[in-house]
Coordinates of C-alpha atoms in Angstrom, one line a residue:
Chain N
M176 CA -25.4 -4.0 13.1
P177 CA -22.6 -5.3 13.8
Y178 CA -22.9 -7.3 17.5
V179 CA -23.1 -10.8 17.5
K180 CA -24.5 -11.8 21.1
R181 CA -23.2 -14.6 23.4
G182 CA -24.3 -15.1 26.1
G183 CA -26.3 -12.3 26.7
V184 CA -23.0 -10.3 26.0
N185 CA -22.1 -8.1 23.1
T186 CA -19.1 -8.7 20.7
Y187 CA -18.8 -5.7 18.7
Y188 CA -16.7 -6.2 15.5
E189 CA -16.2 -4.3 11.8
T190 CA -15.8 -6.1 8.3
Y191 CA -13.7 -4.8 5.5
G192 CA -12.8 -6.3 2.5
K193 CA -13.7 -9.7 0.7
G194 CA -11.0 -12.7 0.3
S195 CA -9.1 -14.9 2.6
P196 CA -9.7 -14.5 5.7
I197 CA -7.6 -11.7 8.6
V198 CA -9.3 -11.8 12.0
F199 CA -7.1 -8.8 14.3
L200 CA -7.4 -9.5 18.4
H201 CA -5.8 -6.1 20.5
P202 CA -4.5 -5.9 23.8
F203 CA -6.1 -5.8 26.8
S204 CA -7.6 -2.4 27.7
T205 CA -7.4 -1.2 24.4
N206 CA -9.7 -2.1 20.7
G207 CA -10.2 -2.2 17.7
Y208 CA -8.7 1.0 17.0
I209 CA -4.7 0.1 17.0
W210 CA -5.3 -1.6 13.8
Y211 CA -6.5 0.9 12.1
F212 CA -3.0 0.8 9.2
Q213 CA -4.0 -3.1 8.8
T214 CA -7.4 -2.7 8.4
F215 CA -8.0 -1.0 5.2
A216 CA -4.7 -1.9 3.9
F217 CA -6.0 -5.3 3.6
A218 CA -9.0 -5.2 3.0
R219 CA -7.9 -5.1 -0.9
T220 CA -7.1 -8.2 -1.0
N221 CA -8.3 -9.9 2.7
Q222 CA -11.2 -9.9 4.5
C223 CA -10.3 -8.3 7.7
V224 CA -12.0 -8.3 11.1
V225 CA -11.5 -6.4 13.5
I226 CA -13.7 -7.1 17.2
D227 CA -13.4 -5.3 20.1
E228 CA -13.3 -8.2 22.7
R229 CA -15.7 -8.5 26.0
G230 CA -14.5 -5.4 29.0
H231 CA -13.5 -3.1 25.4
G232 CA -14.5 -0.2 23.0
R233 CA -17.9 -0.6 22.0
S234 CA -19.1 -4.3 23.4
D235 CA -20.8 -5.0 26.7
K236 CA -18.3 -4.9 29.8
P237 CA -19.8 -7.9 31.9
Q238 CA -18.9 -7.5 35.7
Q239 CA -17.2 -10.9 35.3
G240 CA -16.7 -13.2 32.7
Y241 CA -12.7 -12.3 31.7
A242 CA -11.9 -16.0 30.7
I243 CA -9.9 -16.5 28.2
K244 CA -11.7 -19.2 26.7
E245 CA -14.6 -17.3 27.0
M246 CA -13.2 -14.5 25.3
A247 CA -11.9 -16.8 22.4
A248 CA -15.5 -18.7 22.4
D249 CA -16.8 -15.2 21.4
V250 CA -14.3 -14.5 18.9
V251 CA -15.8 -18.2 17.7
A252 CA -20.0 -16.4 17.5
V253 CA -17.8 -14.3 14.9
L254 CA -16.8 -16.4 12.7
D255 CA -20.0 -17.8 13.1
E256 CA -22.0 -15.2 12.0
L257 CA -19.8 -14.1 9.3
K258 CA -19.6 -17.6 7.9
I259 CA -16.3 -17.5 7.9
N260 CA -14.9 -20.9 8.2
K261 CA -11.5 -20.5 8.6
T262 CA -9.1 -17.3 9.2
I263 CA -5.7 -16.3 9.6
L264 CA -6.1 -14.6 13.3
V265 CA -4.1 -12.1 14.6
G266 CA -3.3 -11.4 18.0
N267 CA -1.4 -8.7 20.4
S268 CA -0.7 -9.6 24.4
I269 CA -4.3 -10.5 25.1
G270 CA -5.0 -11.2 21.6
G271 CA -2.7 -13.5 21.4
M272 CA -4.0 -15.8 24.3
I273 CA -7.7 -15.4 22.9
L274 CA -6.1 -16.6 19.8
M275 CA -4.2 -19.7 21.2
Q276 CA -7.0 -20.9 22.9
L277 CA -8.8 -21.2 20.1
N278 CA -6.7 -22.7 18.3
L279 CA -7.3 -25.4 21.1
D280 CA -10.5 -25.2 21.2
A281 CA -12.0 -24.6 17.3
P282 CA -8.6 -25.8 15.5
D283 CA -10.2 -25.9 12.3
R284 CA -11.2 -23.0 12.1
V285 CA -7.6 -21.4 12.1
A286 CA -5.4 -21.3 8.7
G287 CA -2.6 -19.7 10.7
N288 CA -1.7 -17.8 13.5
V289 CA 0.8 -14.5 14.4
I290 CA 0.9 -13.9 17.7
V291 CA 2.3 -10.3 18.2
S292 CA 4.1 -9.8 22.2
S293 CA 1.6 -12.5 23.8
G294 CA 3.0 -14.9 26.6
T295 CA 1.1 -17.4 28.8
N296 CA 1.6 -18.0 32.5
L297 CA 2.7 -14.1 32.7
G298 CA 1.4 -13.7 36.3
A299 CA 4.2 -16.0 37.8
G300 CA 6.7 -13.4 36.7
M301 CA 4.7 -10.3 38.5
P302 CA 6.5 -9.5 41.4
P303 CA 3.7 -10.2 44.0
E304 CA 3.6 -6.1 44.9
A305 CA 2.3 -5.3 41.7
M306 CA -1.1 -6.2 41.7
A307 CA -1.0 -4.0 45.4
A308 CA 0.5 -1.1 43.5
F309 CA -2.5 -1.1 40.9
Q310 CA -4.6 -1.6 43.7
K311 CA -4.2 1.6 45.4
D312 CA -2.6 3.8 41.9
L313 CA -4.1 2.2 39.3
A314 CA -3.5 5.4 37.1
G315 CA 0.2 5.2 37.8
A316 CA 1.0 1.6 38.1
F317 CA -0.3 1.4 35.1
G318 CA 1.6 4.2 33.7
G319 CA 4.4 3.2 34.4
L320 CA 4.1 -0.6 33.1
I321 CA 3.0 1.6 29.3
E322 CA 6.4 3.8 29.7
G323 CA 8.1 0.2 30.3
A324 CA 6.1 -1.3 27.4
V325 CA 7.3 0.7 24.2
S326 CA 10.8 1.5 22.9
A327 CA 13.1 4.1 23.3
K328 CA 12.1 4.8 19.7
T329 CA 8.8 5.0 20.0
K330 CA 8.7 7.0 22.6
R331 CA 11.1 9.8 20.8
E332 CA 9.5 9.7 17.3
R333 CA 5.9 8.7 17.8
P334 CA 5.4 10.3 21.9
E335 CA 1.8 9.7 21.0
I336 CA 1.1 6.4 21.4
V337 CA 2.7 6.9 25.1
E338 CA 0.0 9.1 25.9
L339 CA -2.9 7.3 23.6
M340 CA -2.2 4.1 25.6
K341 CA -2.8 6.0 29.2
A342 CA -5.7 7.1 27.5
Q343 CA -7.3 4.4 27.0
F344 CA -6.1 2.9 29.8
L345 CA -8.1 5.9 31.6
V346 CA -11.0 6.7 29.7
E347 CA -14.5 4.6 31.3
E348 CA -16.3 4.1 28.4
N349 CA -13.6 2.0 26.7
F350 CA -11.8 0.3 29.5
P351 CA -13.9 0.6 32.4
R352 CA -12.1 -0.1 36.5
H353 CA -14.2 -2.9 36.8
V354 CA -13.2 -4.7 34.2
F355 CA -9.2 -4.5 34.9
F356 CA -10.0 -6.2 37.9
A357 CA -12.9 -8.4 37.3
A358 CA -9.7 -9.5 34.7
A359 CA -7.1 -10.2 36.8
A360 CA -8.8 -11.6 39.3
D361 CA -9.9 -14.6 37.2
P362 CA -8.4 -17.9 37.5
S363 CA -8.5 -18.1 33.7
G364 CA -8.3 -14.5 32.9
V365 CA -5.8 -12.3 31.3
F366 CA -2.7 -12.8 34.3
N367 CA -3.5 -16.2 34.6
W368 CA -4.3 -18.1 32.3
N369 CA -1.6 -21.2 31.4
I370 CA -1.9 -23.4 28.7
S371 CA 2.0 -23.9 29.3
D372 CA 1.5 -27.8 28.5
R373 CA -0.6 -27.2 25.9
L374 CA 1.4 -25.1 24.2
K375 CA 2.3 -28.5 21.7
E376 CA -1.4 -29.1 20.8
I377 CA -1.0 -25.8 18.3
H378 CA -0.7 -27.2 14.8
K379 CA -1.4 -24.6 12.2
P380 CA 1.4 -22.2 11.2
T381 CA 2.7 -19.9 13.7
L382 CA 4.8 -17.1 13.1
V383 CA 5.7 -14.9 16.9
L384 CA 7.1 -11.0 16.6
A385 CA 8.5 -10.1 19.8
G386 CA 9.3 -6.7 20.0
E387 CA 13.2 -6.4 21.5
E388 CA 12.1 -3.6 24.2
D389 CA 9.1 -4.9 25.4
Q390 CA 9.0 -5.1 29.3
A391 CA 5.7 -5.8 29.5
T392 CA 5.8 -9.5 27.4
P393 CA 9.6 -9.7 27.4
V394 CA 11.3 -11.4 24.7
V395 CA 11.8 -14.8 26.4
A396 CA 8.0 -15.1 27.7
N397 CA 7.8 -14.9 23.4
K398 CA 10.1 -17.0 22.6
F399 CA 8.8 -19.7 25.3
L400 CA 5.7 -20.0 22.9
A401 CA 8.2 -20.3 19.8
D402 CA 9.9 -23.1 21.7
N403 CA 6.9 -24.8 22.4
I404 CA 4.8 -24.6 19.7
P405 CA 5.0 -27.2 17.1
G406 CA 7.3 -25.1 13.7
A407 CA 6.6 -22.0 15.3
Q408 CA 8.9 -19.4 14.2
L409 CA 10.5 -16.3 15.9
R410 CA 11.5 -13.0 15.3
V411 CA 12.4 -10.0 17.2
V412 CA 12.5 -7.0 16.6
K413 CA 14.8 -3.9 17.2
D414 CA 13.4 -0.7 18.4
V415 CA 10.0 -2.1 19.2
G416 CA 8.2 -2.4 22.5
H417 CA 4.5 -4.7 23.3
F418 CA 3.2 -2.9 20.0
Y419 CA 4.5 -4.1 16.6
E420 CA 1.7 -3.0 14.7
L421 CA 1.3 1.1 16.2
E422 CA 4.9 1.8 16.4
Q423 CA 6.4 0.5 13.1
P424 CA 3.6 -0.2 11.3
D425 CA 5.3 -0.2 7.5
G426 CA 7.4 -3.4 9.0
F427 CA 4.7 -4.8 10.4
N428 CA 2.5 -4.3 7.6
R429 CA 5.1 -5.8 5.0
E430 CA 5.7 -9.1 8.2
L431 CA 2.6 -9.5 7.7
Q432 CA 1.3 -9.6 4.0
Q433 CA 4.8 -11.9 3.9
F434 CA 2.7 -14.6 5.8
V435 CA -0.3 -14.0 4.3
K436 CA 1.2 -14.7 0.9
Q437 CA 3.4 -18.4 2.4
V438 CA -0.1 -19.1 4.8
A439 CA -2.5 -19.0 1.1
A440 CA 0.8 -20.9 -0.9
Chain T
M208 CA -27.0 2.7 19.6
P209 CA -25.0 5.3 18.1
Y210 CA -27.0 6.5 15.5
V211 CA -28.6 9.1 14.6
K212 CA -31.0 9.0 12.0
R213 CA -32.4 12.1 9.6
G214 CA -34.3 11.8 6.7
G215 CA -33.7 8.4 6.3
V216 CA -29.8 8.6 6.7
N217 CA -28.1 7.4 9.5
T218 CA -25.6 9.3 10.9
Y219 CA -22.9 7.0 12.8
Y220 CA -20.9 8.6 15.8
E221 CA -18.7 7.4 19.0
T222 CA -18.4 9.7 22.4
Y223 CA -16.0 9.0 24.8
G224 CA -15.0 11.5 28.3
K225 CA -16.8 13.8 30.0
G226 CA -16.4 17.5 29.8
S227 CA -16.9 20.4 27.8
P228 CA -16.9 18.9 24.1
I229 CA -15.1 18.3 20.6
V230 CA -16.5 17.4 17.2
F231 CA -14.3 15.5 15.2
L232 CA -14.8 15.7 11.1
H233 CA -13.3 13.9 8.8
P234 CA -11.6 14.5 5.8
F235 CA -13.3 12.8 2.3
S236 CA -13.0 9.2 1.7
T237 CA -12.0 8.5 5.2
N238 CA -13.5 7.9 8.4
G239 CA -13.5 9.5 12.8
Y240 CA -10.4 6.4 12.9
I241 CA -8.4 9.7 11.5
W242 CA -8.8 10.8 15.3
Y243 CA -7.4 8.2 16.8
F244 CA -4.0 9.5 18.4
Q245 CA -7.1 12.7 19.5
T246 CA -10.1 10.9 20.9
F247 CA -8.7 9.2 23.5
A248 CA -6.0 11.7 24.3
F249 CA -8.7 14.0 24.3
A250 CA -11.6 12.4 26.8
R251 CA -9.5 12.4 29.4
T252 CA -10.3 16.4 29.9
N253 CA -13.1 16.5 26.9
Q254 CA -16.1 14.9 25.9
C255 CA -14.8 14.0 22.5
V256 CA -17.6 13.2 19.8
V257 CA -16.4 11.5 16.4
I258 CA -18.6 11.2 13.7
D259 CA -18.1 9.4 10.3
E260 CA -19.6 11.8 8.3
R261 CA -22.7 10.1 5.3
G262 CA -21.1 8.0 2.7
H263 CA -18.2 7.2 5.0
G264 CA -17.6 4.0 7.2
R265 CA -20.1 3.3 9.1
S266 CA -23.0 5.5 7.8
D267 CA -25.2 5.3 5.5
K268 CA -24.5 6.2 2.0
P269 CA -27.2 7.5 -0.1
Q270 CA -26.8 7.5 -3.8
Q271 CA -27.3 11.5 -3.5
G272 CA -27.2 14.2 -0.8
Y273 CA -24.2 15.2 -0.8
A274 CA -24.2 19.0 0.0
I275 CA -22.4 20.3 2.0
K276 CA -25.3 22.2 4.0
E277 CA -27.0 18.5 4.5
M278 CA -23.6 17.1 5.7
A279 CA -23.6 19.3 8.7
A280 CA -27.3 19.5 9.4
D281 CA -26.0 15.9 10.5
V282 CA -23.6 17.4 12.5
V283 CA -26.3 18.9 14.4
A284 CA -29.0 16.3 14.2
V285 CA -25.8 14.4 16.5
L286 CA -25.5 17.6 18.9
D287 CA -28.9 17.3 19.7
E288 CA -28.9 13.3 20.2
L289 CA -26.4 14.1 22.8
K290 CA -27.6 17.1 24.1
I291 CA -24.6 19.2 23.5
N292 CA -25.3 22.7 23.7
K293 CA -22.3 24.3 22.5
T294 CA -19.1 22.6 21.4
I295 CA -15.2 23.2 19.6
L296 CA -15.3 21.8 16.3
V297 CA -12.2 21.0 14.3
G298 CA -12.3 20.1 10.9
N299 CA -10.3 18.4 8.6
S300 CA -10.6 18.6 4.9
I301 CA -14.4 18.3 3.8
G302 CA -14.6 18.1 8.3
G303 CA -14.0 22.2 7.8
M304 CA -15.9 22.7 5.1
I305 CA -19.2 21.2 6.9
L306 CA -17.8 23.1 10.3
M307 CA -17.6 26.3 8.6
Q308 CA -21.4 25.2 7.2
L309 CA -22.7 24.7 10.5
N310 CA -20.9 27.7 11.4
L311 CA -23.3 29.5 9.0
D312 CA -26.7 27.4 10.2
A313 CA -26.8 26.9 14.0
P314 CA -23.8 29.2 15.1
D315 CA -24.9 28.9 18.9
R316 CA -24.1 25.4 18.4
V317 CA -20.1 26.4 17.7
A318 CA -17.7 27.6 21.0
G319 CA -14.7 28.0 18.4
N320 CA -13.4 25.9 15.2
V321 CA -10.2 24.2 14.5
I322 CA -10.0 24.4 10.5
V323 CA -6.8 22.1 9.5
S324 CA -6.5 22.1 5.8
S325 CA -9.3 23.2 4.0
G326 CA -11.1 25.7 1.7
T327 CA -13.9 27.0 -0.2
N328 CA -14.8 26.5 -3.8
L329 CA -11.7 24.8 -4.1
G330 CA -12.8 23.4 -7.6
A331 CA -12.4 26.4 -8.9
G332 CA -8.9 25.4 -8.8
M333 CA -8.9 22.3 -10.2
P334 CA -7.6 21.9 -13.6
P335 CA -10.3 20.6 -15.8
E336 CA -8.8 17.7 -17.4
A337 CA -9.0 16.3 -13.1
M338 CA -12.4 15.6 -13.1
A339 CA -11.9 13.4 -16.6
A340 CA -9.1 11.8 -14.9
F341 CA -11.1 10.6 -11.9
Q342 CA -14.2 9.1 -14.8
K343 CA -11.5 7.0 -16.8
D344 CA -8.7 5.4 -13.4
L345 CA -10.5 6.3 -9.8
A346 CA -7.4 4.1 -8.0
G347 CA -5.0 5.7 -10.2
A348 CA -6.2 9.7 -10.2
F349 CA -6.8 9.4 -6.6
G350 CA -3.7 7.6 -5.7
G351 CA -1.4 10.5 -7.7
L352 CA -3.9 13.4 -5.1
I353 CA -2.4 11.6 -1.7
E354 CA 1.3 11.7 -3.3
G355 CA 1.0 15.5 -3.3
A356 CA -1.3 16.0 0.1
V357 CA 0.9 14.4 2.7
S358 CA 4.5 16.3 3.6
A359 CA 7.9 14.4 2.4
K360 CA 8.9 13.6 6.3
T361 CA 5.7 11.4 6.5
K362 CA 6.5 9.9 3.4
R363 CA 9.7 8.9 4.4
E364 CA 9.3 8.2 8.6
R365 CA 5.3 6.9 7.9
P366 CA 4.8 5.5 4.8
E367 CA 1.9 3.7 5.8
I368 CA -0.2 6.8 6.0
V369 CA 0.0 6.9 2.2
E370 CA -1.2 3.5 2.2
L371 CA -3.7 3.9 4.3
M372 CA -5.2 6.9 2.5
K373 CA -5.1 5.0 -0.6
A374 CA -7.2 2.0 0.7
Q375 CA -9.1 4.4 2.4
F376 CA -10.5 5.5 -0.9
L377 CA -10.5 2.5 -2.0
V378 CA -12.1 0.0 -0.1
E379 CA -15.9 -0.2 -0.7
E380 CA -17.3 -0.6 2.8
N381 CA -15.8 2.4 3.8
F382 CA -15.8 4.3 0.7
P383 CA -18.2 3.4 -1.8
R384 CA -17.6 5.1 -5.9
H385 CA -20.9 6.1 -6.2
V386 CA -20.6 8.8 -3.1
F387 CA -17.2 9.9 -5.4
F388 CA -19.0 10.6 -8.4
A389 CA -22.5 12.2 -6.1
A390 CA -20.5 14.1 -4.0
A391 CA -18.6 16.0 -7.2
A392 CA -21.5 16.3 -9.3
D393 CA -23.3 17.7 -5.9
P394 CA -23.5 21.4 -6.9
S395 CA -22.8 22.3 -3.3
G396 CA -20.4 19.3 -2.4
V397 CA -17.5 19.0 -1.6
F398 CA -16.2 19.9 -4.6
N399 CA -18.7 23.3 -5.9
W400 CA -19.5 24.2 -2.2
N401 CA -18.6 28.1 -2.3
I402 CA -19.0 30.0 0.6
S403 CA -16.0 32.8 -0.1
D404 CA -18.7 35.7 0.2
R405 CA -20.0 34.4 3.8
L406 CA -16.7 33.8 5.9
K407 CA -17.0 37.3 7.0
E408 CA -20.0 36.1 8.7
I409 CA -18.3 33.0 11.2
H410 CA -17.6 35.0 14.2
K411 CA -16.7 32.3 16.5
P412 CA -12.5 32.2 18.1
T413 CA -11.3 30.3 14.6
L414 CA -7.5 28.5 14.3
V415 CA -6.5 27.4 10.7
L416 CA -3.8 24.5 10.5
A417 CA -2.6 24.5 6.9
G418 CA 0.0 21.7 5.9
E419 CA 3.1 23.9 4.5
E420 CA 3.3 21.0 2.1
D421 CA -0.5 19.6 1.9
Q422 CA -0.6 20.6 -2.5
A423 CA -4.5 18.9 -2.4
T424 CA -6.1 22.6 -0.6
P425 CA -2.6 24.3 -0.2
V426 CA -1.5 27.4 1.9
V427 CA -3.5 29.6 -0.4
A428 CA -6.6 28.4 0.0
N429 CA -6.3 28.0 3.4
K430 CA -5.1 31.7 3.9
F431 CA -7.8 32.7 2.1
L432 CA -10.7 31.4 5.1
A433 CA -8.0 32.8 7.8
D434 CA -7.6 36.1 5.8
N435 CA -11.8 36.6 5.3
I436 CA -13.4 34.9 8.9
P437 CA -12.7 37.8 11.3
G438 CA -10.2 37.0 13.6
A439 CA -9.1 34.1 12.3
Q440 CA -5.5 32.7 13.1
L441 CA -3.7 31.0 10.5
R442 CA -0.8 28.9 11.6
V443 CA 1.2 27.3 8.5
V444 CA 3.0 23.7 9.7
K445 CA 6.4 22.9 8.0
D446 CA 6.9 19.3 7.2
V447 CA 2.9 18.5 7.1
G448 CA 0.5 17.8 4.5
H449 CA -3.4 17.8 4.7
F450 CA -3.5 15.2 7.6
Y451 CA -1.4 17.0 10.4
E452 CA -3.6 15.1 12.9
L453 CA -2.4 11.9 11.9
E454 CA 1.0 12.8 9.8
Q455 CA 2.6 14.5 13.1
P456 CA -0.3 14.2 16.2
D457 CA 2.3 15.1 19.2
G458 CA 2.5 18.8 17.2
F459 CA -0.9 18.7 16.7
N460 CA -2.5 17.9 20.4
R461 CA -0.1 20.3 22.1
E462 CA -2.1 22.7 19.5
L463 CA -5.7 21.8 19.8
Q464 CA -4.7 21.6 24.2
Q465 CA -3.9 25.2 23.9
F466 CA -6.9 26.0 21.8
V467 CA -9.6 24.0 24.4
K468 CA -7.7 26.2 27.0
Q469 CA -8.1 29.5 25.7
V470 CA -11.5 28.8 23.9
A471 CA -12.1 27.7 27.8
A472 CA -11.2 30.7 29.4

C-alpha cells in the first residue's frame, strides 16, 4: 500500500514511471490531484512521486503536528521508502515551504528545486483581522482568498478551478477544519514559519515561478525567496495566479521540462 | 484502505462527501483522476465515489477478466462495501458501458444514468486494419486515436489534455500493455461488448452526452444509445470530443447538477 508511517502518521504517496525522480508537493488545503497534468506526462521520462501532505487528502490528519519541519520529514520518509537518493522537488505554496525546509534538513537528497508561488514568514504580511475572519466564517474568508489567488484569465476561461479550490477546502474528508486551525496556530506552521535568514543556506539549482496575479503569495514574497537563495532564478508568469500547474498546465510543463534538462546536464 | 476485493481482484475507490450518491466511471486507459473537477465540487452536496476500474490506475491488473460484466460486478461490490443502496451513475466511454451493464444486472441499485461519449458493439465499426495497427505500433496507433478524440478547441486551448491522455495510456503503472490486449481480445470486452438488443431493458432516467467532435465514439454511436434506451435524452455538445468532463468541466458540471436535481425531484 502506498503509505509511509512516521511517528504514527501515515503519508500517502503515488509513484509512476522510471528515471530521474521528481517529487511534487501541493498547496495547503488541496491534495496530490493538483499535479494531474504533470504526473503522467512526466512519468514517460521520469519517476514522478506525488504526496498527500499530512492533514490532506488520503494521508492521516492528526490533531497537532503541522510544523513545516514535520511535513518535510514526512517527505524524507517517502524518499527513504522508495530508495530515492536525490530528487528534483517541485512545491507550490506550502509545498514550496516544505521543499525549502527539506533543503535545510537533508540537502544531500535534493538535486534541484522548483518553487511555485510560495514564501516565508507569510503571517507577518497578514492583516490582524484576517485570522478573526477565518474564525468567524471559514468558508467565506477562504472563498475570498481563492478569488484573489486565481488570475482573471483563469476565472474567465477555467472557472472550474475556483470552484474546485473552494470545494477542496470545504470537503471534510479532504481537509478537516481542525487541520486549518492547528496549522494556523502552529508557531512553525504555514503562516508562522520563517526561514528568512536561512534562505542563503539553500545551494541547489532553484527556479522560482511567481504568478503575476497571485494575491495569496504575491510576486514580492517570491522575489524575496529568489533574491535570498543563492543563484535562484525568478520567473514572473503573466495571466497566472497561485496555481500555475493547474491554471496553465501546458506552459508550466514546458518550463519544468526545461528545468529538468538543465539539472540533468 | 479504500479497496474492495472480488474474485481475487482489488478495486480501488475513493469517497468524498455526504448525501445522495454519485458514482463516477472513467474511460479506458485512464483512471479516476479524470473526475478531478467533479469529485470535490459535487462532494459539497453529494457522496461522490470515484473508482479505478480493474486494469487501471491503483486497482489490480489481472492477465484476463476484462468482460464488461466483470467490471460492472466490481462496481456493485464497491456499492455493497459502502452500503449504497441506489446511486446515480456517471460513465465515460468504457465507463458508460459498465454503467449500462450494471443497469441490466442490478437495476435496483440505479437511480439514474449519465452516459458520456460511449456506445455498444464498437468493434463492428472499427476497420479491420485497426487492430493490426495496434499490434504493430501501440503508442502510434493510440496517439492517432487520441488526436481524433479531442476537439479542435481543446487542442488549441488545453493542449495538456492530449498529452495527458497519451501519457496515461503509455505509463505502465497506470495501464500495462497486457490490459489493452486482454480487453481488446475479450469476447465481451470493450470492443466486442454488444447489448444493442437489450438497451430497451434500461428503465432509469438517462442522459446521453455526446461530444460533437468525438471520433472515438462518434455522435451516431451515442444517438443509437439514446434512441434505444426508453426515455433517454441526447445532448450533443459543441467544441467537445470524447472527454467532456475534462475538456469543458464548467459546462459539464452545470449539466450534471441539473440532472442530479431532476432525479432527486
